[in-house]
CSV table of C-alpha atoms in Angstrom, one decimal:
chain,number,residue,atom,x,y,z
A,1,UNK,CA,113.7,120.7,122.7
A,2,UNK,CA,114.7,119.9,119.3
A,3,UNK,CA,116.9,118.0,117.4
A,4,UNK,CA,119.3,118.3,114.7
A,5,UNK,CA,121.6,117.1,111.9
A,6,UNK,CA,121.7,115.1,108.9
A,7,UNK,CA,120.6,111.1,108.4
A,8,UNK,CA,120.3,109.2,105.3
A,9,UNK,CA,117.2,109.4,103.2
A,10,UNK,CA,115.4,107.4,100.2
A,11,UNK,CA,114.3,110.4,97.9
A,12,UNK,CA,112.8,110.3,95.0
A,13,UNK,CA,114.3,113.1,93.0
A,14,UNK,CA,112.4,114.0,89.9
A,15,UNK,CA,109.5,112.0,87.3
A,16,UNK,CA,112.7,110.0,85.1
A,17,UNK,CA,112.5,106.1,85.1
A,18,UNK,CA,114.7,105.4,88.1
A,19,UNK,CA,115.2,108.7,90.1
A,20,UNK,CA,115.8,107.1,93.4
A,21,UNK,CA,118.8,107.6,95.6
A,22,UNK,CA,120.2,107.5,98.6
A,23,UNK,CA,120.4,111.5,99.9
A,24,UNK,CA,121.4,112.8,103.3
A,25,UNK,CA,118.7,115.0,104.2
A,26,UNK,CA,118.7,118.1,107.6
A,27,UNK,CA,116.2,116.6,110.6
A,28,UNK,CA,112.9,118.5,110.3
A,29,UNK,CA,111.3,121.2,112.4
A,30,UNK,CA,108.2,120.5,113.4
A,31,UNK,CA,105.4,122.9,114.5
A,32,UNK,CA,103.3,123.8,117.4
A,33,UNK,CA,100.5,120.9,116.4
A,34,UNK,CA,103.6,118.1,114.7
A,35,UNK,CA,106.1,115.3,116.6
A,36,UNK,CA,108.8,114.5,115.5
A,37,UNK,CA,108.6,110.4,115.3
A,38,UNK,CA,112.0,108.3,115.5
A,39,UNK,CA,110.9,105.9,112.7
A,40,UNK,CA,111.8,102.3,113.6
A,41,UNK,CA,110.1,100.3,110.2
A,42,UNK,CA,108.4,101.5,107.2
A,43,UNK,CA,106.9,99.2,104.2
A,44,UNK,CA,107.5,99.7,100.8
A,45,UNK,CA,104.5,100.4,99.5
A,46,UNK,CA,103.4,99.1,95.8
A,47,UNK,CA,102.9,102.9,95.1
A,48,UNK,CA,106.8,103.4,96.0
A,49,UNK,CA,107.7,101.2,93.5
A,50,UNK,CA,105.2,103.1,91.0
A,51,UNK,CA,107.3,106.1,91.9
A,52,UNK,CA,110.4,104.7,91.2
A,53,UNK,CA,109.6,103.0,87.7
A,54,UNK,CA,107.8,106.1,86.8
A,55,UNK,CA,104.6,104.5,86.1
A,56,UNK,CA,102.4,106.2,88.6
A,57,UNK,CA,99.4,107.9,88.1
A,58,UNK,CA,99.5,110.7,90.9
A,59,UNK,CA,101.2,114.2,91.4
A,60,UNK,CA,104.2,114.3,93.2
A,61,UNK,CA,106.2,117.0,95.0
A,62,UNK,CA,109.9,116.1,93.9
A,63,UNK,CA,112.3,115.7,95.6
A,64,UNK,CA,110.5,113.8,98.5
A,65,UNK,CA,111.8,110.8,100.6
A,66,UNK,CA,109.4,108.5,100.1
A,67,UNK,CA,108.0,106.0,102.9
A,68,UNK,CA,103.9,106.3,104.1
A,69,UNK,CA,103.7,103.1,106.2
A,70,UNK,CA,105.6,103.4,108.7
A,71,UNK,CA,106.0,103.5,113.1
A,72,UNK,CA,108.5,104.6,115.7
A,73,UNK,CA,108.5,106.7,118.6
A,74,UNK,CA,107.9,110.0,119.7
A,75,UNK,CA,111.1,112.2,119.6
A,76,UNK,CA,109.6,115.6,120.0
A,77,UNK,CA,106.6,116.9,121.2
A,78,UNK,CA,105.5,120.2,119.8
A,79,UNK,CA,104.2,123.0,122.4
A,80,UNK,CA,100.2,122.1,121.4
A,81,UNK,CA,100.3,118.8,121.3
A,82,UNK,CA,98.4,117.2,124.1
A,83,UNK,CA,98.3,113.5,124.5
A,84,UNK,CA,101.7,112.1,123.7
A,85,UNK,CA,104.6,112.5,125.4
A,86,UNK,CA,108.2,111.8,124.5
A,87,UNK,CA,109.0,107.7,124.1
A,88,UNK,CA,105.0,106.7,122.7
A,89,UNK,CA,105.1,103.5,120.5
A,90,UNK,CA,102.7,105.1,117.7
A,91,UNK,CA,102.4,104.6,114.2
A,92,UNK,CA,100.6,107.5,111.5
A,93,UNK,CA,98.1,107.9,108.9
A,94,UNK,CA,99.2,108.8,105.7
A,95,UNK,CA,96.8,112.2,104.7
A,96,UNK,CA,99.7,114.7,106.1
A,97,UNK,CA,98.3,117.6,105.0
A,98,UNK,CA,94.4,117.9,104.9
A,99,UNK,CA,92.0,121.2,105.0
A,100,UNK,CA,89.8,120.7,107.9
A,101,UNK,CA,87.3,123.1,105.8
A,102,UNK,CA,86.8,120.3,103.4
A,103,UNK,CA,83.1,119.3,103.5
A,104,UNK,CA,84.6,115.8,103.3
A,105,UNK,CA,87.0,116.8,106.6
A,106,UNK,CA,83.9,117.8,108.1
A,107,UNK,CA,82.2,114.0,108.3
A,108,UNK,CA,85.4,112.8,108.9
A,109,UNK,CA,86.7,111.3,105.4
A,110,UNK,CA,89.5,113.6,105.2
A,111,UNK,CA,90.6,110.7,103.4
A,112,UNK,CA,88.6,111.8,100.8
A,113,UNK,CA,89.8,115.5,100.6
A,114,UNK,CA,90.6,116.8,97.0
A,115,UNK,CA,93.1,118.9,98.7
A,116,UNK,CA,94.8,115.9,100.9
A,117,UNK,CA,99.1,115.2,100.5
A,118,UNK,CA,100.2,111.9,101.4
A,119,UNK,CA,103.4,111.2,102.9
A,120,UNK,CA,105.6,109.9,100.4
A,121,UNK,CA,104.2,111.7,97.1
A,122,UNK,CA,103.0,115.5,98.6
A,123,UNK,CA,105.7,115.7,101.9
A,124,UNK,CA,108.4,114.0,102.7
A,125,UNK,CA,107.7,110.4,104.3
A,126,UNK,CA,109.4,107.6,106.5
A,127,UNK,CA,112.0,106.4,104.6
A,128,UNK,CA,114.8,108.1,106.7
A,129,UNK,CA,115.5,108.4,110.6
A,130,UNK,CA,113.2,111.1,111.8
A,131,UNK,CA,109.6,112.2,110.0
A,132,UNK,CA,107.6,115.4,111.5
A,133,UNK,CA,103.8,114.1,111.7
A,134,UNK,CA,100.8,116.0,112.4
A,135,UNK,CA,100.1,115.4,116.0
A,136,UNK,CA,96.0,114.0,114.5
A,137,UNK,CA,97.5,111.2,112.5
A,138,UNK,CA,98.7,109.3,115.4
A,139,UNK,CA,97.7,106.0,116.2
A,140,UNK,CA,99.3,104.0,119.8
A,141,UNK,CA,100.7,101.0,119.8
A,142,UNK,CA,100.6,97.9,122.1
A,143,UNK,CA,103.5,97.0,124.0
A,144,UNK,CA,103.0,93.5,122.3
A,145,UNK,CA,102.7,93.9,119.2
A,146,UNK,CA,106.6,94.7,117.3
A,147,UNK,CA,107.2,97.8,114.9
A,148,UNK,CA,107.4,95.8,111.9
A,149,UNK,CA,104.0,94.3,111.8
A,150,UNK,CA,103.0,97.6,113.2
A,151,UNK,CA,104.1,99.5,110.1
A,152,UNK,CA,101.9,97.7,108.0
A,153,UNK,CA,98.4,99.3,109.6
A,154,UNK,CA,98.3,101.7,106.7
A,155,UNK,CA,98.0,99.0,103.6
A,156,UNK,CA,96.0,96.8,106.3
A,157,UNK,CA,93.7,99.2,106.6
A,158,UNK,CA,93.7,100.2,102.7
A,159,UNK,CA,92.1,96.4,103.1
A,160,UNK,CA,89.9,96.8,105.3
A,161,UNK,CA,88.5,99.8,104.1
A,162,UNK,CA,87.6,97.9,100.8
A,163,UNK,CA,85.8,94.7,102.5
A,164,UNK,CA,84.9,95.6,105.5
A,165,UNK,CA,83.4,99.2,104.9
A,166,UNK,CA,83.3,99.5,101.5
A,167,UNK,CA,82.0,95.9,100.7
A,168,UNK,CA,79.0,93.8,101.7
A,169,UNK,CA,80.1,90.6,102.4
A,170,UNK,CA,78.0,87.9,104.3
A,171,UNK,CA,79.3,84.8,105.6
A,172,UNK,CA,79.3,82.1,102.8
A,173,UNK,CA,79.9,84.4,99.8
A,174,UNK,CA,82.1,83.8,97.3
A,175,UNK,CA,85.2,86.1,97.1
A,176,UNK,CA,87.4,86.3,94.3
A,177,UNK,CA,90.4,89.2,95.0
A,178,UNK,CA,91.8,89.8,91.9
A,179,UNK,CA,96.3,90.6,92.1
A,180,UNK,CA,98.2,88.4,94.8
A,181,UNK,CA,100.0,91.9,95.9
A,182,UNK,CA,100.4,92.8,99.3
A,183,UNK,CA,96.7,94.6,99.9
A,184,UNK,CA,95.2,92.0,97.8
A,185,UNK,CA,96.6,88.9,99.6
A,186,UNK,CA,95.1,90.9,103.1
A,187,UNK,CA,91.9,91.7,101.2
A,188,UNK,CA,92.0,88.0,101.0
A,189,UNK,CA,92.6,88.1,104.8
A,190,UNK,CA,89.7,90.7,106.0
A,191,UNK,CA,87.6,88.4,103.7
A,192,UNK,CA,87.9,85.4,105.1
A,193,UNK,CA,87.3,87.3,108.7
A,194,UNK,CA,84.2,88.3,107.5
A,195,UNK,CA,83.1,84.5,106.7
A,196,UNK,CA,83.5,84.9,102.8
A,197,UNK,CA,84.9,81.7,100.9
A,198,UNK,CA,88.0,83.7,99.1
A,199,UNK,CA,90.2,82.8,95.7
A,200,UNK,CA,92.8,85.2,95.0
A,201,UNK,CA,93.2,85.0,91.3
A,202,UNK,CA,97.3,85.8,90.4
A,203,UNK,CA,99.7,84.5,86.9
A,204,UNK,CA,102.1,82.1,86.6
A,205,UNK,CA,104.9,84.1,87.9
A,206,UNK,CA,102.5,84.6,91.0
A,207,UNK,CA,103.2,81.5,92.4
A,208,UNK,CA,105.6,82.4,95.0
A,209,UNK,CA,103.1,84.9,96.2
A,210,UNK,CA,99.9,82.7,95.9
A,211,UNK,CA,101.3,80.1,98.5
A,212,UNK,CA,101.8,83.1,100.7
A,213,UNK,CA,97.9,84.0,100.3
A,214,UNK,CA,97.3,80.0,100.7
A,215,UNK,CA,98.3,80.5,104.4
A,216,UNK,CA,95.7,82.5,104.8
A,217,UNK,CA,93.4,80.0,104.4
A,218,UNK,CA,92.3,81.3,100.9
A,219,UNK,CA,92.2,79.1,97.4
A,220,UNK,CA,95.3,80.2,95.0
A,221,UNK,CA,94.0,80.3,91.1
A,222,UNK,CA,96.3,81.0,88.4
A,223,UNK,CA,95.3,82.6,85.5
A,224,UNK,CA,91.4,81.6,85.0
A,225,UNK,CA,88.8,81.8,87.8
A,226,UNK,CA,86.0,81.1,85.8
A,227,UNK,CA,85.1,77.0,86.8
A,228,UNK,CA,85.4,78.3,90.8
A,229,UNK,CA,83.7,81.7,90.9
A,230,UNK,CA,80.5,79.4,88.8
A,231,UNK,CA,80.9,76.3,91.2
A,232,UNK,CA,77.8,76.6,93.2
A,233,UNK,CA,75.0,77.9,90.9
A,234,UNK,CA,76.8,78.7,87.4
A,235,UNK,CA,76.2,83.1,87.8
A,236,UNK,CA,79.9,84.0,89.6
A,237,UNK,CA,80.8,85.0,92.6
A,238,UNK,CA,79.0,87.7,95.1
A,239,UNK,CA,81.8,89.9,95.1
A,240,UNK,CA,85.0,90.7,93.1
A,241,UNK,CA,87.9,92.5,94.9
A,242,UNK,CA,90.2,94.3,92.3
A,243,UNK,CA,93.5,94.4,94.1
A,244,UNK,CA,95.9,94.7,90.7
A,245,UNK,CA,97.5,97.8,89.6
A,246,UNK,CA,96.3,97.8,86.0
A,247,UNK,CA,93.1,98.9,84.3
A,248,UNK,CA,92.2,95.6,82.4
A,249,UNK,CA,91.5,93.6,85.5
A,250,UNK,CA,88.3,95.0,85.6
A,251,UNK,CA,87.2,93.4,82.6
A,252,UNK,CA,87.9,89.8,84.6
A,253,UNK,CA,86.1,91.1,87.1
A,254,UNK,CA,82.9,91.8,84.8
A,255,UNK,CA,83.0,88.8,83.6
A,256,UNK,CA,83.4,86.6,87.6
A,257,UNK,CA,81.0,88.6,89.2
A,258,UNK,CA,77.5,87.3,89.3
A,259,UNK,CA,74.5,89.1,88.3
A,260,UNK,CA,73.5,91.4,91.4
A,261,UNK,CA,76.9,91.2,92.6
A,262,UNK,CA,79.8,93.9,93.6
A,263,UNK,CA,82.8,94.7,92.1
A,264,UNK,CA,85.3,96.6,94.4
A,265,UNK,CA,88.3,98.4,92.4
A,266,UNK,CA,91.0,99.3,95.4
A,267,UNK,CA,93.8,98.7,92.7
A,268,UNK,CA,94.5,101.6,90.1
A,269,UNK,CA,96.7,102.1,87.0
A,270,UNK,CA,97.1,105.4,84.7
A,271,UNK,CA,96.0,103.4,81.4
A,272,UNK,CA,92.1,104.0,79.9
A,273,UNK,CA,89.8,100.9,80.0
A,274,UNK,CA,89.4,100.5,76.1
A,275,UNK,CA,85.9,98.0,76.7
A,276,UNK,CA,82.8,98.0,77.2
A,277,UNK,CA,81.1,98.8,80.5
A,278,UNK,CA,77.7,97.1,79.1
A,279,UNK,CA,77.8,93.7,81.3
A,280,UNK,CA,77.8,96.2,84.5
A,281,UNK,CA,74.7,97.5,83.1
A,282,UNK,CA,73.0,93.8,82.2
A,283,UNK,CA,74.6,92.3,85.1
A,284,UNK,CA,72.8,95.3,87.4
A,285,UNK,CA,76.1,95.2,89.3
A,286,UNK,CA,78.0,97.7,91.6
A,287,UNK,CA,80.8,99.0,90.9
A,288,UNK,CA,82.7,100.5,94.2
A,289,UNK,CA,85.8,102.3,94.2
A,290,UNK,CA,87.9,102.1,97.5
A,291,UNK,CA,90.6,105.0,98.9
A,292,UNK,CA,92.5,105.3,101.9
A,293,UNK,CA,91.3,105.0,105.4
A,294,UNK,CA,90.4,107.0,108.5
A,295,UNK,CA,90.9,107.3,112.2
A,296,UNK,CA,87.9,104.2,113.1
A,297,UNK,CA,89.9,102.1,110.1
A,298,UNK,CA,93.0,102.2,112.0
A,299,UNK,CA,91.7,101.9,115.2
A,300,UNK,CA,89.9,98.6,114.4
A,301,UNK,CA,93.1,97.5,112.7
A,302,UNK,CA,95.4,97.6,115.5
A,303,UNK,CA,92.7,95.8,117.2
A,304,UNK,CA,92.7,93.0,115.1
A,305,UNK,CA,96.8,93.3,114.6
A,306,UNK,CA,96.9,93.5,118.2
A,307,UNK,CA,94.9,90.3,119.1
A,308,UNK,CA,96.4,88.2,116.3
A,309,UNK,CA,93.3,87.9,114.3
A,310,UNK,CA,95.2,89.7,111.7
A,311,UNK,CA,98.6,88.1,111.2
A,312,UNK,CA,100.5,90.2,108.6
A,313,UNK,CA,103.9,88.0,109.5
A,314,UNK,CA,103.6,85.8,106.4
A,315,UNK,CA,103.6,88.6,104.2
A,316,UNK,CA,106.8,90.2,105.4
A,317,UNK,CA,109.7,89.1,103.1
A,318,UNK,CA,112.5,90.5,104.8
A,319,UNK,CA,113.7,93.6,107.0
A,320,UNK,CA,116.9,95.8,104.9
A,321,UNK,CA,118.4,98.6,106.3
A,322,UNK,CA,116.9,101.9,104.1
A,323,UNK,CA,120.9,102.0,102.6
A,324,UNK,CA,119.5,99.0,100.9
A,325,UNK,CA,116.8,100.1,99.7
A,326,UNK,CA,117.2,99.1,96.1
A,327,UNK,CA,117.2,95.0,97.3
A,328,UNK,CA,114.1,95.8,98.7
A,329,UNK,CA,112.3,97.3,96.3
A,330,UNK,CA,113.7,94.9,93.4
A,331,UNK,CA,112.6,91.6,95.6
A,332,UNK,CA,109.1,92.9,95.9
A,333,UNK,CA,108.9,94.5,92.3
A,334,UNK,CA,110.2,90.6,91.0
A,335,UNK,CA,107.2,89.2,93.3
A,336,UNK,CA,110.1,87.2,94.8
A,337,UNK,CA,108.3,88.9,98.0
A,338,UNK,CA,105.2,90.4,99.2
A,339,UNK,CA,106.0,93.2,101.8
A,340,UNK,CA,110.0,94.4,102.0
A,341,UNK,CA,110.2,96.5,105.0
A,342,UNK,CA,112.9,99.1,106.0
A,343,UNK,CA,115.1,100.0,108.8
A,344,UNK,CA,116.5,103.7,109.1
A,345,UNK,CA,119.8,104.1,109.6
């Protein structure tokens, strides 16, 4: 069985400031190993934005609809897929296109894989009625839990993946995320789930955001951290989360962390440092860098989704049909929201 004609599509169409549109684009085929998923939400994604204002520091396939978190069911099953079956609530991982080969495949951080594409930046993504996914990247979902919290596995994961796996956090450390964005403010989350005592550090035109992360149960700081990540004994906090997409926030981070402490850099931007790396050095600190997910990530995340332990409902601002894209993406550029979220059309 397959199906075909035409839906509407958010492509981004070439590297020029502003090369979004709206495109009607043919239903794929899919191979022997793919479905072919009936999207029913997809997030934008902070890296979407990136794509769109051209200030992204990856390579990307143009023209490509754009769209990596995202969930639906199974339209098509190809002939080798075993497993799934026409109707399955599911939602996908994001490495598309991976080379088993890879020594990093092999241990099972594809993730990791110089070679991987993304949905979204190296083949087409979600942002559009019907997305052909590798059979692998599939993930079920509970009856209970909707597709539009279900859509946001992929950057709840990105957070997990930071504190939970790439972290150590005990109960009763101090936790200072750094960016009130939408995988710092669940950095904040996962944090506070491992027993840390979390600030998310943001700037004045933050604020909308920060009282978002305050539901969360985690202390809102504008501008300076300094007086809380020293309360206790005067050296800083145990561990600094770098959630912001710039290059600079690492130097706050140098400076909050206490001596022995970790720094973990999730967020990334294109522009070179341009300081010193010296107090890592005197501070004897870690510095960890934080990519992606895998198959255990997600599986523990829909856990946690599933159960309620992990409420991402706060952080959705809105759901906008994908012919509306633009609203969407200009409320969550503006911080007037965290997480916009799509609906194909």
């Amino acid at each position: 069985m397959s199906i075909t004609g035409k839906s509407a599509a958010v492509v981004n169409f070439s590297e020029a400031k502003g090369s979004v549109e709206i495109r009607e684009i043919s239903i794929p085929e899919i191979g022997e190993e793919d479905i072919l998923l009936e999207v029913e939400n997809v997030g934008v994604c902070g890296s979407d934005l990136h794509q769109w204002t051209s200030d992204h520091s990856w390579p990307v396939n143009y023209p490509v609809v754009l769209g990596h978190e995202f969930g639906g069911r199974i339209a098509v099953v190809g002939d080798r897929v075993t497993g799934w079956k026409v109707g399955d609530r599911v939602v996908s991982e994001t490495a598309a296109v991976i080379n088993p080969q890879n020594p990093m495949s092999k241990v099972g951080l594809y993730n990791l894989d110089p070679t991987r594409k993304g949905f979204g930046y190296g083949v087409n993504g979600a942002m559009t009625r019907f997305v052909r996914v590798p059979a692998r990247c599939l993930h079920r979902v509970p009856d209970g839990l909707s597709f539009e919290e279900a859509c946001l596995t992929e950057p709840c994961s990105v957070a997990y993946n930071a504190v939970a796996v790439n972290s150590h956090i005990k109960p009763g450390d101090r936790v200072i995320v750094i960016g009130p964005g939408t995988i710092g403010i669940l950095c904040a989350a996962v944090a506070k789930i491992c027993g840390g005592d979390v600030a998310i550090l943001g700037l004045e035109k933050d604020r909308g955001r920060m009282e978002i992360a305050k539901s969360y149960g985690v202390t809102p700081i504008v501008n300076d951290a300094s007086e809380w990540a020293r309360k206790t004994d005067g050296l800083g906090a145990d561990l600094i989360i770098d959630a912001a997409g710039i290059s600079d926030t690492l130097k706050i981070a140098m400076d909050l962390v206490r001596p022995n402490g970790q720094i973990t850099k999730v967020g990334w931007g294109p522009t070179p440092c341009n300081f010193s790396l010296d107090s890592l050095v005197q501070k004897n600190v870690r510095l960890q860098g934080s990519f992606s997910h895998n198959w255990p990530i997600w599986e523990k995340v829909i856990g946690l989704l599933s159960s309620g332990t992990l409420d991402v409902k706060p952080i959705i601002g809105g759901v906008w049909p994908i012919t509306e894209w633009r609203e969407a993406f200009e409320k969550m550029h503006s911080g007037e929201v965290v997480k916009s979220v799509l609906k194909p059309v």
